[in-house]
Amino acid sequence: MKTTLIRSTLCATAFAVAATGCADMSQTQRGTATGAGVGAGLGAILGASTGGGGSGRATRGAVLGAAAGAVVGNVWSRHMEQQRQQMEQATRGTGVQVSQTSDNRLKLEIPSDVSFDTNRSDIKSNFRPILDRFAQTLNENPATNVTIIGHTDNTGSDQINQPLSLDRAAHTRDYLTARGINPARITVEGRAAREPIANNDDPAGRARNRRVEIYVSEPARQG
């Protein structure tokens, strides 16, 4: 049993170290991976040490612990809930979708009719009040980090769409930093047309795919 326990714990630790060492991971993803590894290690220990323990129980404990730890990697605190409620109120009737993701991040999905005109990356006037309110919530919650992801439809080549999607995310970041948000808290990405949420075969679907997604996370504190 001791051998199994050690093996399970080492596997869990190796997973956490390997996952958090990936250079292309965001801070949120690293927090999730770390939580999964820690959870797996604790699950293996508890599974092997409780009555009737053994390799099967240790393995099941590691799997369950990893699943729980992945969510614990990012916390959904009272402040995060307040941010969600504030942004729901600020965006009501605008078409912006506000939700909590499965890994405890606040997600704002901003459609093209709110955020950017076709083939443009300058922020539209009706997007600015939303970003103003969002910046206020970020200033009130300094422990949070932000990831902004720009998307396009499939019109045009990837050589055009990739920089356009990144420019949209970058301009959103720049608007927030101009309102006092530390740029070190913000990560920007461009996904071009690689992650559609609707069919690109009709104008309505293409409009849905031209969007900006903003994710807010409050990583679990270490220590």
PDB file of N, CA, C and O in Angstrom, residues 80-147:
ATOM      1  N   MET A  80     -16.061  37.990  -6.837  1.00  0.00           N
ATOM      2  CA  MET A  80     -16.351  37.560  -8.200  1.00  0.00           C
ATOM      3  C   MET A  80     -17.856  37.567  -8.464  1.00  0.00           C
ATOM      4  O   MET A  80     -18.318  37.968  -9.539  1.00  0.00           O
ATOM      5  N   GLU A  81     -18.630  37.131  -7.481  1.00  0.00           N
ATOM      6  CA  GLU A  81     -20.082  37.139  -7.627  1.00  0.00           C
ATOM      7  C   GLU A  81     -20.601  38.569  -7.744  1.00  0.00           C
ATOM      8  O   GLU A  81     -21.517  38.848  -8.539  1.00  0.00           O
ATOM      9  N   GLN A  82     -20.012  39.476  -6.976  1.00  0.00           N
ATOM     10  CA  GLN A  82     -20.409  40.875  -7.078  1.00  0.00           C
ATOM     11  C   GLN A  82     -20.094  41.440  -8.455  1.00  0.00           C
ATOM     12  O   GLN A  82     -20.897  42.175  -9.038  1.00  0.00           O
ATOM     13  N   GLN A  83     -18.905  41.074  -8.982  1.00  0.00           N
ATOM     14  CA  GLN A  83     -18.558  41.520 -10.324  1.00  0.00           C
ATOM     15  C   GLN A  83     -19.559  41.010 -11.357  1.00  0.00           C
ATOM     16  O   GLN A  83     -19.966  41.746 -12.261  1.00  0.00           O
ATOM     17  N   ARG A  84     -19.933  39.744 -11.232  1.00  0.00           N
ATOM     18  CA  ARG A  84     -20.897  39.179 -12.174  1.00  0.00           C
ATOM     19  C   ARG A  84     -22.212  39.946 -12.129  1.00  0.00           C
ATOM     20  O   ARG A  84     -22.767  40.314 -13.170  1.00  0.00           O
ATOM     21  N   GLN A  85     -22.704  40.202 -10.926  1.00  0.00           N
ATOM     22  CA  GLN A  85     -23.977  40.910 -10.788  1.00  0.00           C
ATOM     23  C   GLN A  85     -23.875  42.337 -11.320  1.00  0.00           C
ATOM     24  O   GLN A  85     -24.794  42.835 -11.986  1.00  0.00           O
ATOM     25  N   GLN A  86     -22.738  42.997 -11.038  1.00  0.00           N
ATOM     26  CA  GLN A  86     -22.551  44.359 -11.515  1.00  0.00           C
ATOM     27  C   GLN A  86     -22.509  44.426 -13.036  1.00  0.00           C
ATOM     28  O   GLN A  86     -23.107  45.319 -13.660  1.00  0.00           O
ATOM     29  N   MET A  87     -21.807  43.457 -13.664  1.00  0.00           N
ATOM     30  CA  MET A  87     -21.706  43.462 -15.116  1.00  0.00           C
ATOM     31  C   MET A  87     -23.013  43.043 -15.769  1.00  0.00           C
ATOM     32  O   MET A  87     -23.355  43.529 -16.843  1.00  0.00           O
ATOM     33  N   GLU A  88     -23.762  42.158 -15.132  1.00  0.00           N
ATOM     34  CA  GLU A  88     -25.087  41.815 -15.655  1.00  0.00           C
ATOM     35  C   GLU A  88     -25.983  43.047 -15.674  1.00  0.00           C
ATOM     36  O   GLU A  88     -26.716  43.287 -16.633  1.00  0.00           O
ATOM     37  N   GLN A  89     -25.907  43.819 -14.605  1.00  0.00           N
ATOM     38  CA  GLN A  89     -26.722  45.025 -14.528  1.00  0.00           C
ATOM     39  C   GLN A  89     -26.266  46.060 -15.557  1.00  0.00           C
ATOM     40  O   GLN A  89     -27.089  46.694 -16.229  1.00  0.00           O
ATOM     41  N   ALA A  90     -24.946  46.203 -15.702  1.00  0.00           N
ATOM     42  CA  ALA A  90     -24.404  47.220 -16.607  1.00  0.00           C
ATOM     43  C   ALA A  90     -24.653  46.891 -18.074  1.00  0.00           C
ATOM     44  O   ALA A  90     -24.733  47.798 -18.910  1.00  0.00           O
ATOM     45  N   THR A  91     -24.781  45.609 -18.398  1.00  0.00           N
ATOM     46  CA  THR A  91     -24.916  45.204 -19.805  1.00  0.00           C
ATOM     47  C   THR A  91     -26.328  44.761 -20.167  1.00  0.00           C
ATOM     48  O   THR A  91     -26.560  44.311 -21.293  1.00  0.00           O
ATOM     49  N   ARG A  92     -27.266  44.883 -19.249  1.00  0.00           N
ATOM     50  CA  ARG A  92     -28.633  44.426 -19.508  1.00  0.00           C
ATOM     51  C   ARG A  92     -29.208  45.142 -20.731  1.00  0.00           C
ATOM     52  O   ARG A  92     -29.172  46.366 -20.834  1.00  0.00           O
ATOM     53  N   GLY A  93     -29.710  44.344 -21.662  1.00  0.00           N
ATOM     54  CA  GLY A  93     -30.310  44.902 -22.856  1.00  0.00           C
ATOM     55  C   GLY A  93     -29.345  45.224 -23.977  1.00  0.00           C
ATOM     56  O   GLY A  93     -29.766  45.682 -25.043  1.00  0.00           O
ATOM     57  N   THR A  94     -28.048  44.984 -23.771  1.00  0.00           N
ATOM     58  CA  THR A  94     -27.055  45.315 -24.794  1.00  0.00           C
ATOM     59  C   THR A  94     -26.718  44.150 -25.711  1.00  0.00           C
ATOM     60  O   THR A  94     -26.109  44.348 -26.759  1.00  0.00           O
ATOM     61  N   GLY A  95     -27.071  42.928 -25.314  1.00  0.00           N
ATOM     62  CA  GLY A  95     -26.671  41.758 -26.074  1.00  0.00           C
ATOM     63  C   GLY A  95     -25.419  41.088 -25.549  1.00  0.00           C
ATOM     64  O   GLY A  95     -25.043  40.008 -26.011  1.00  0.00           O
ATOM     65  N   VAL A  96     -24.757  41.726 -24.589  1.00  0.00           N
ATOM     66  CA  VAL A  96     -23.566  41.132 -23.974  1.00  0.00           C
ATOM     67  C   VAL A  96     -24.003  39.992 -23.057  1.00  0.00           C
ATOM     68  O   VAL A  96     -24.926  40.143 -22.253  1.00  0.00           O
ATOM     69  N   GLN A  97     -23.332  38.846 -23.182  1.00  0.00           N
ATOM     70  CA  GLN A  97     -23.638  37.684 -22.349  1.00  0.00           C
ATOM     71  C   GLN A  97     -22.632  37.620 -21.190  1.00  0.00           C
ATOM     72  O   GLN A  97     -21.423  37.652 -21.410  1.00  0.00           O
ATOM     73  N   VAL A  98     -23.140  37.533 -19.959  1.00  0.00           N
ATOM     74  CA  VAL A  98     -22.308  37.445 -18.765  1.00  0.00           C
ATOM     75  C   VAL A  98     -22.585  36.101 -18.099  1.00  0.00           C
ATOM     76  O   VAL A  98     -23.738  35.756 -17.854  1.00  0.00           O
ATOM     77  N   SER A  99     -21.531  35.340 -17.806  1.00  0.00           N
ATOM     78  CA  SER A  99     -21.731  34.013 -17.233  1.00  0.00           C
ATOM     79  C   SER A  99     -20.546  33.603 -16.374  1.00  0.00           C
ATOM     80  O   SER A  99     -19.477  34.223 -16.418  1.00  0.00           O
ATOM     81  N   GLN A 100     -20.743  32.551 -15.595  1.00  0.00           N
ATOM     82  CA  GLN A 100     -19.680  31.914 -14.814  1.00  0.00           C
ATOM     83  C   GLN A 100     -19.287  30.626 -15.536  1.00  0.00           C
ATOM     84  O   GLN A 100     -20.138  29.795 -15.843  1.00  0.00           O
ATOM     85  N   THR A 101     -18.002  30.442 -15.809  1.00  0.00           N
ATOM     86  CA  THR A 101     -17.548  29.255 -16.515  1.00  0.00           C
ATOM     87  C   THR A 101     -17.358  28.092 -15.542  1.00  0.00           C
ATOM     88  O   THR A 101     -17.357  28.270 -14.320  1.00  0.00           O
ATOM     89  N   SER A 102     -17.158  26.896 -16.091  1.00  0.00           N
ATOM     90  CA  SER A 102     -17.007  25.706 -15.254  1.00  0.00           C
ATOM     91  C   SER A 102     -15.729  25.741 -14.431  1.00  0.00           C
ATOM     92  O   SER A 102     -15.635  25.057 -13.413  1.00  0.00           O
ATOM     93  N   ASP A 103     -14.737  26.537 -14.853  1.00  0.00           N
ATOM     94  CA  ASP A 103     -13.507  26.641 -14.071  1.00  0.00           C
ATOM     95  C   ASP A 103     -13.456  27.948 -13.277  1.00  0.00           C
ATOM     96  O   ASP A 103     -12.388  28.487 -12.991  1.00  0.00           O
ATOM     97  N   ASN A 104     -14.643  28.456 -12.917  1.00  0.00           N
ATOM     98  CA  ASN A 104     -14.771  29.598 -12.006  1.00  0.00           C
ATOM     99  C   ASN A 104     -14.157  30.875 -12.553  1.00  0.00           C
ATOM    100  O   ASN A 104     -13.473  31.607 -11.830  1.00  0.00           O
ATOM    101  N   ARG A 105     -14.437  31.153 -13.807  1.00  0.00           N
ATOM    102  CA  ARG A 105     -14.070  32.444 -14.369  1.00  0.00           C
ATOM    103  C   ARG A 105     -15.339  33.195 -14.755  1.00  0.00           C
ATOM    104  O   ARG A 105     -16.354  32.602 -15.112  1.00  0.00           O
ATOM    105  N   LEU A 106     -15.266  34.518 -14.675  1.00  0.00           N
ATOM    106  CA  LEU A 106     -16.346  35.364 -15.153  1.00  0.00           C
ATOM    107  C   LEU A 106     -16.116  35.601 -16.639  1.00  0.00           C
ATOM    108  O   LEU A 106     -15.031  35.995 -17.046  1.00  0.00           O
ATOM    109  N   LYS A 107     -17.141  35.345 -17.455  1.00  0.00           N
ATOM    110  CA  LYS A 107     -17.005  35.490 -18.905  1.00  0.00           C
ATOM    111  C   LYS A 107     -17.962  36.551 -19.412  1.00  0.00           C
ATOM    112  O   LYS A 107     -19.151  36.531 -19.108  1.00  0.00           O
ATOM    113  N   LEU A 108     -17.420  37.476 -20.206  1.00  0.00           N
ATOM    114  CA  LEU A 108     -18.221  38.458 -20.918  1.00  0.00           C
ATOM    115  C   LEU A 108     -18.039  38.198 -22.411  1.00  0.00           C
ATOM    116  O   LEU A 108     -16.916  38.237 -22.918  1.00  0.00           O
ATOM    117  N   GLU A 109     -19.140  37.901 -23.093  1.00  0.00           N
ATOM    118  CA  GLU A 109     -19.099  37.677 -24.537  1.00  0.00           C
ATOM    119  C   GLU A 109     -19.755  38.868 -25.207  1.00  0.00           C
ATOM    120  O   GLU A 109     -20.959  39.086 -25.070  1.00  0.00           O
ATOM    121  N   ILE A 110     -18.943  39.636 -25.955  1.00  0.00           N
ATOM    122  CA  ILE A 110     -19.419  40.889 -26.533  1.00  0.00           C
ATOM    123  C   ILE A 110     -19.571  40.725 -28.030  1.00  0.00           C
ATOM    124  O   ILE A 110     -18.580  40.494 -28.741  1.00  0.00           O
ATOM    125  N   PRO A 111     -20.790  40.821 -28.564  1.00  0.00           N
ATOM    126  CA  PRO A 111     -21.005  40.626 -30.000  1.00  0.00           C
ATOM    127  C   PRO A 111     -20.512  41.811 -30.814  1.00  0.00           C
ATOM    128  O   PRO A 111     -20.249  42.899 -30.289  1.00  0.00           O
ATOM    129  N   SER A 112     -20.420  41.600 -32.133  1.00  0.00           N
ATOM    130  CA  SER A 112     -19.845  42.615 -33.017  1.00  0.00           C
ATOM    131  C   SER A 112     -20.681  43.886 -33.093  1.00  0.00           C
ATOM    132  O   SER A 112     -20.140  44.975 -33.292  1.00  0.00           O
ATOM    133  N   ASP A 113     -22.016  43.768 -32.930  1.00  0.00           N
ATOM    134  CA  ASP A 113     -22.835  44.973 -33.029  1.00  0.00           C
ATOM    135  C   ASP A 113     -22.629  45.896 -31.827  1.00  0.00           C
ATOM    136  O   ASP A 113     -23.063  47.042 -31.841  1.00  0.00           O
ATOM    137  N   VAL A 114     -21.961  45.394 -30.787  1.00  0.00           N
ATOM    138  CA  VAL A 114     -21.621  46.216 -29.631  1.00  0.00           C
ATOM    139  C   VAL A 114     -20.165  46.664 -29.699  1.00  0.00           C
ATOM    140  O   VAL A 114     -19.838  47.807 -29.373  1.00  0.00           O
ATOM    141  N   SER A 115     -19.277  45.799 -30.124  1.00  0.00           N
ATOM    142  CA  SER A 115     -17.845  46.020 -29.929  1.00  0.00           C
ATOM    143  C   SER A 115     -17.123  46.665 -31.111  1.00  0.00           C
ATOM    144  O   SER A 115     -16.515  47.733 -30.973  1.00  0.00           O
ATOM    145  N   PHE A 116     -17.152  46.033 -32.307  1.00  0.00           N
ATOM    146  CA  PHE A 116     -16.346  46.501 -33.429  1.00  0.00           C
ATOM    147  C   PHE A 116     -17.120  46.387 -34.737  1.00  0.00           C
ATOM    148  O   PHE A 116     -17.889  45.448 -34.941  1.00  0.00           O
ATOM    149  N   ASP A 117     -16.893  47.342 -35.630  1.00  0.00           N
ATOM    150  CA  ASP A 117     -17.457  47.246 -36.963  1.00  0.00           C
ATOM    151  C   ASP A 117     -16.682  46.216 -37.782  1.00  0.00           C
ATOM    152  O   ASP A 117     -15.545  45.848 -37.445  1.00  0.00           O
ATOM    153  N   THR A 118     -17.269  45.778 -38.890  1.00  0.00           N
ATOM    154  CA  THR A 118     -16.630  44.793 -39.760  1.00  0.00           C
ATOM    155  C   THR A 118     -15.286  45.315 -40.264  1.00  0.00           C
ATOM    156  O   THR A 118     -15.176  46.458 -40.728  1.00  0.00           O
ATOM    157  N   ASN A 119     -14.270  44.456 -40.134  1.00  0.00           N
ATOM    158  CA  ASN A 119     -12.905  44.751 -40.596  1.00  0.00           C
ATOM    159  C   ASN A 119     -12.275  45.942 -39.879  1.00  0.00           C
ATOM    160  O   ASN A 119     -11.313  46.535 -40.388  1.00  0.00           O
ATOM    161  N   ARG A 120     -12.784  46.269 -38.697  1.00  0.00           N
ATOM    162  CA  ARG A 120     -12.223  47.383 -37.924  1.00  0.00           C
ATOM    163  C   ARG A 120     -11.851  46.900 -36.536  1.00  0.00           C
ATOM    164  O   ARG A 120     -12.436  45.944 -36.007  1.00  0.00           O
ATOM    165  N   SER A 121     -10.881  47.577 -35.922  1.00  0.00           N
ATOM    166  CA  SER A 121     -10.473  47.221 -34.565  1.00  0.00           C
ATOM    167  C   SER A 121     -10.607  48.384 -33.590  1.00  0.00           C
ATOM    168  O   SER A 121     -10.208  48.263 -32.436  1.00  0.00           O
ATOM    169  N   ASP A 122     -11.153  49.517 -34.063  1.00  0.00           N
ATOM    170  CA  ASP A 122     -11.394  50.629 -33.146  1.00  0.00           C
ATOM    171  C   ASP A 122     -12.712  50.401 -32.427  1.00  0.00           C
ATOM    172  O   ASP A 122     -13.694  49.945 -33.000  1.00  0.00           O
ATOM    173  N   ILE A 123     -12.715  50.713 -31.138  1.00  0.00           N
ATOM    174  CA  ILE A 123     -13.854  50.416 -30.268  1.00  0.00           C
ATOM    175  C   ILE A 123     -15.046  51.317 -30.607  1.00  0.00           C
ATOM    176  O   ILE A 123     -14.909  52.544 -30.718  1.00  0.00           O
ATOM    177  N   LYS A 124     -16.215  50.706 -30.755  1.00  0.00           N
ATOM    178  CA  LYS A 124     -17.418  51.462 -31.064  1.00  0.00           C
ATOM    179  C   LYS A 124     -17.893  52.240 -29.831  1.00  0.00           C
ATOM    180  O   LYS A 124     -17.615  51.865 -28.688  1.00  0.00           O
ATOM    181  N   SER A 125     -18.644  53.296 -30.078  1.00  0.00           N
ATOM    182  CA  SER A 125     -19.050  54.182 -28.986  1.00  0.00           C
ATOM    183  C   SER A 125     -19.928  53.468 -27.966  1.00  0.00           C
ATOM    184  O   SER A 125     -19.850  53.746 -26.766  1.00  0.00           O
ATOM    185  N   ASN A 126     -20.768  52.496 -28.412  1.00  0.00           N
ATOM    186  CA  ASN A 126     -21.650  51.835 -27.445  1.00  0.00           C
ATOM    187  C   ASN A 126     -20.939  50.745 -26.646  1.00  0.00           C
ATOM    188  O   ASN A 126     -21.526  50.172 -25.725  1.00  0.00           O
ATOM    189  N   PHE A 127     -19.678  50.466 -26.970  1.00  0.00           N
ATOM    190  CA  PHE A 127     -18.865  49.531 -26.202  1.00  0.00           C
ATOM    191  C   PHE A 127     -18.169  50.239 -25.036  1.00  0.00           C
ATOM    192  O   PHE A 127     -17.847  49.623 -24.025  1.00  0.00           O
ATOM    193  N   ARG A 128     -17.976  51.537 -25.172  1.00  0.00           N
ATOM    194  CA  ARG A 128     -17.197  52.270 -24.173  1.00  0.00           C
ATOM    195  C   ARG A 128     -17.848  52.319 -22.793  1.00  0.00           C
ATOM    196  O   ARG A 128     -17.159  52.117 -21.786  1.00  0.00           O
ATOM    197  N   PRO A 129     -19.154  52.569 -22.669  1.00  0.00           N
ATOM    198  CA  PRO A 129     -19.750  52.557 -21.322  1.00  0.00           C
ATOM    199  C   PRO A 129     -19.625  51.207 -20.630  1.00  0.00           C
ATOM    200  O   PRO A 129     -19.455  51.139 -19.409  1.00  0.00           O
ATOM    201  N   ILE A 130     -19.687  50.125 -21.410  1.00  0.00           N
ATOM    202  CA  ILE A 130     -19.529  48.791 -20.830  1.00  0.00           C
ATOM    203  C   ILE A 130     -18.118  48.619 -20.304  1.00  0.00           C
ATOM    204  O   ILE A 130     -17.903  48.130 -19.185  1.00  0.00           O
ATOM    205  N   LEU A 131     -17.121  49.047 -21.095  1.00  0.00           N
ATOM    206  CA  LEU A 131     -15.735  48.931 -20.651  1.00  0.00           C
ATOM    207  C   LEU A 131     -15.444  49.871 -19.477  1.00  0.00           C
ATOM    208  O   LEU A 131     -14.640  49.530 -18.602  1.00  0.00           O
ATOM    209  N   ASP A 132     -16.088  51.018 -19.448  1.00  0.00           N
ATOM    210  CA  ASP A 132     -15.912  51.931 -18.309  1.00  0.00           C
ATOM    211  C   ASP A 132     -16.383  51.267 -17.013  1.00  0.00           C
ATOM    212  O   ASP A 132     -15.690  51.330 -15.982  1.00  0.00           O
ATOM    213  N   ARG A 133     -17.550  50.635 -17.072  1.00  0.00           N
ATOM    214  CA  ARG A 133     -18.077  49.963 -15.877  1.00  0.00           C
ATOM    215  C   ARG A 133     -17.212  48.766 -15.519  1.00  0.00           C
ATOM    216  O   ARG A 133     -16.975  48.490 -14.332  1.00  0.00           O
ATOM    217  N   PHE A 134     -16.748  48.054 -16.540  1.00  0.00           N
ATOM    218  CA  PHE A 134     -15.898  46.897 -16.310  1.00  0.00           C
ATOM    219  C   PHE A 134     -14.587  47.322 -15.645  1.00  0.00           C
ATOM    220  O   PHE A 134     -14.113  46.676 -14.702  1.00  0.00           O
ATOM    221  N   ALA A 135     -14.000  48.403 -16.108  1.00  0.00           N
ATOM    222  CA  ALA A 135     -12.761  48.903 -15.511  1.00  0.00           C
ATOM    223  C   ALA A 135     -12.972  49.263 -14.045  1.00  0.00           C
ATOM    224  O   ALA A 135     -12.094  49.023 -13.194  1.00  0.00           O
ATOM    225  N   GLN A 136     -14.130  49.803 -13.738  1.00  0.00           N
ATOM    226  CA  GLN A 136     -14.431  50.147 -12.350  1.00  0.00           C
ATOM    227  C   GLN A 136     -14.454  48.899 -11.478  1.00  0.00           C
ATOM    228  O   GLN A 136     -13.898  48.889 -10.374  1.00  0.00           O
ATOM    229  N   THR A 137     -15.071  47.810 -11.968  1.00  0.00           N
ATOM    230  CA  THR A 137     -15.111  46.577 -11.171  1.00  0.00           C
ATOM    231  C   THR A 137     -13.718  45.979 -11.020  1.00  0.00           C
ATOM    232  O   THR A 137     -13.405  45.388  -9.992  1.00  0.00           O
ATOM    233  N   LEU A 138     -12.875  46.126 -12.042  1.00  0.00           N
ATOM    234  CA  LEU A 138     -11.505  45.615 -11.934  1.00  0.00           C
ATOM    235  C   LEU A 138     -10.696  46.404 -10.923  1.00  0.00           C
ATOM    236  O   LEU A 138      -9.889  45.837 -10.169  1.00  0.00           O
ATOM    237  N   ASN A 139     -10.887  47.709 -10.891  1.00  0.00           N
ATOM    238  CA  ASN A 139     -10.189  48.524  -9.897  1.00  0.00           C
ATOM    239  C   ASN A 139     -10.644  48.200  -8.483  1.00  0.00           C
ATOM    240  O   ASN A 139      -9.865  48.298  -7.526  1.00  0.00           O
ATOM    241  N   GLU A 140     -11.896  47.777  -8.350  1.00  0.00           N
ATOM    242  CA  GLU A 140     -12.421  47.411  -7.035  1.00  0.00           C
ATOM    243  C   GLU A 140     -12.000  46.003  -6.618  1.00  0.00           C
ATOM    244  O   GLU A 140     -12.138  45.636  -5.450  1.00  0.00           O
ATOM    245  N   ASN A 141     -11.488  45.220  -7.558  1.00  0.00           N
ATOM    246  CA  ASN A 141     -11.076  43.833  -7.289  1.00  0.00           C
ATOM    247  C   ASN A 141      -9.671  43.598  -7.843  1.00  0.00           C
ATOM    248  O   ASN A 141      -9.491  42.934  -8.870  1.00  0.00           O
ATOM    249  N   PRO A 142      -8.650  44.147  -7.182  1.00  0.00           N
ATOM    250  CA  PRO A 142      -7.285  44.119  -7.730  1.00  0.00           C
ATOM    251  C   PRO A 142      -6.650  42.738  -7.793  1.00  0.00           C
ATOM    252  O   PRO A 142      -5.608  42.573  -8.438  1.00  0.00           O
ATOM    253  N   ALA A 143      -7.237  41.722  -7.163  1.00  0.00           N
ATOM    254  CA  ALA A 143      -6.651  40.375  -7.189  1.00  0.00           C
ATOM    255  C   ALA A 143      -6.993  39.620  -8.467  1.00  0.00           C
ATOM    256  O   ALA A 143      -6.453  38.543  -8.712  1.00  0.00           O
ATOM    257  N   THR A 144      -7.875  40.164  -9.284  1.00  0.00           N
ATOM    258  CA  THR A 144      -8.321  39.444 -10.474  1.00  0.00           C
ATOM    259  C   THR A 144      -7.386  39.672 -11.653  1.00  0.00           C
ATOM    260  O   THR A 144      -6.703  40.696 -11.753  1.00  0.00           O
ATOM    261  N   ASN A 145      -7.365  38.693 -12.565  1.00  0.00           N
ATOM    262  CA  ASN A 145      -6.629  38.783 -13.819  1.00  0.00           C
ATOM    263  C   ASN A 145      -7.609  38.677 -14.981  1.00  0.00           C
ATOM    264  O   ASN A 145      -8.692  38.098 -14.844  1.00  0.00           O
ATOM    265  N   VAL A 146      -7.213  39.203 -16.121  1.00  0.00           N
ATOM    266  CA  VAL A 146      -8.109  39.306 -17.264  1.00  0.00           C
ATOM    267  C   VAL A 146      -7.457  38.699 -18.504  1.00  0.00           C
ATOM    268  O   VAL A 146      -6.271  38.941 -18.770  1.00  0.00           O
ATOM    269  N   THR A 147      -8.229  37.929 -19.251  1.00  0.00           N
ATOM    270  CA  THR A 147      -7.814  37.450 -20.568  1.00  0.00           C
ATOM    271  C   THR A 147      -8.834  37.942 -21.589  1.00  0.00           C
ATOM    272  O   THR A 147     -10.037  37.734 -21.417  1.00  0.00           O
TER     273      THR A 147
END
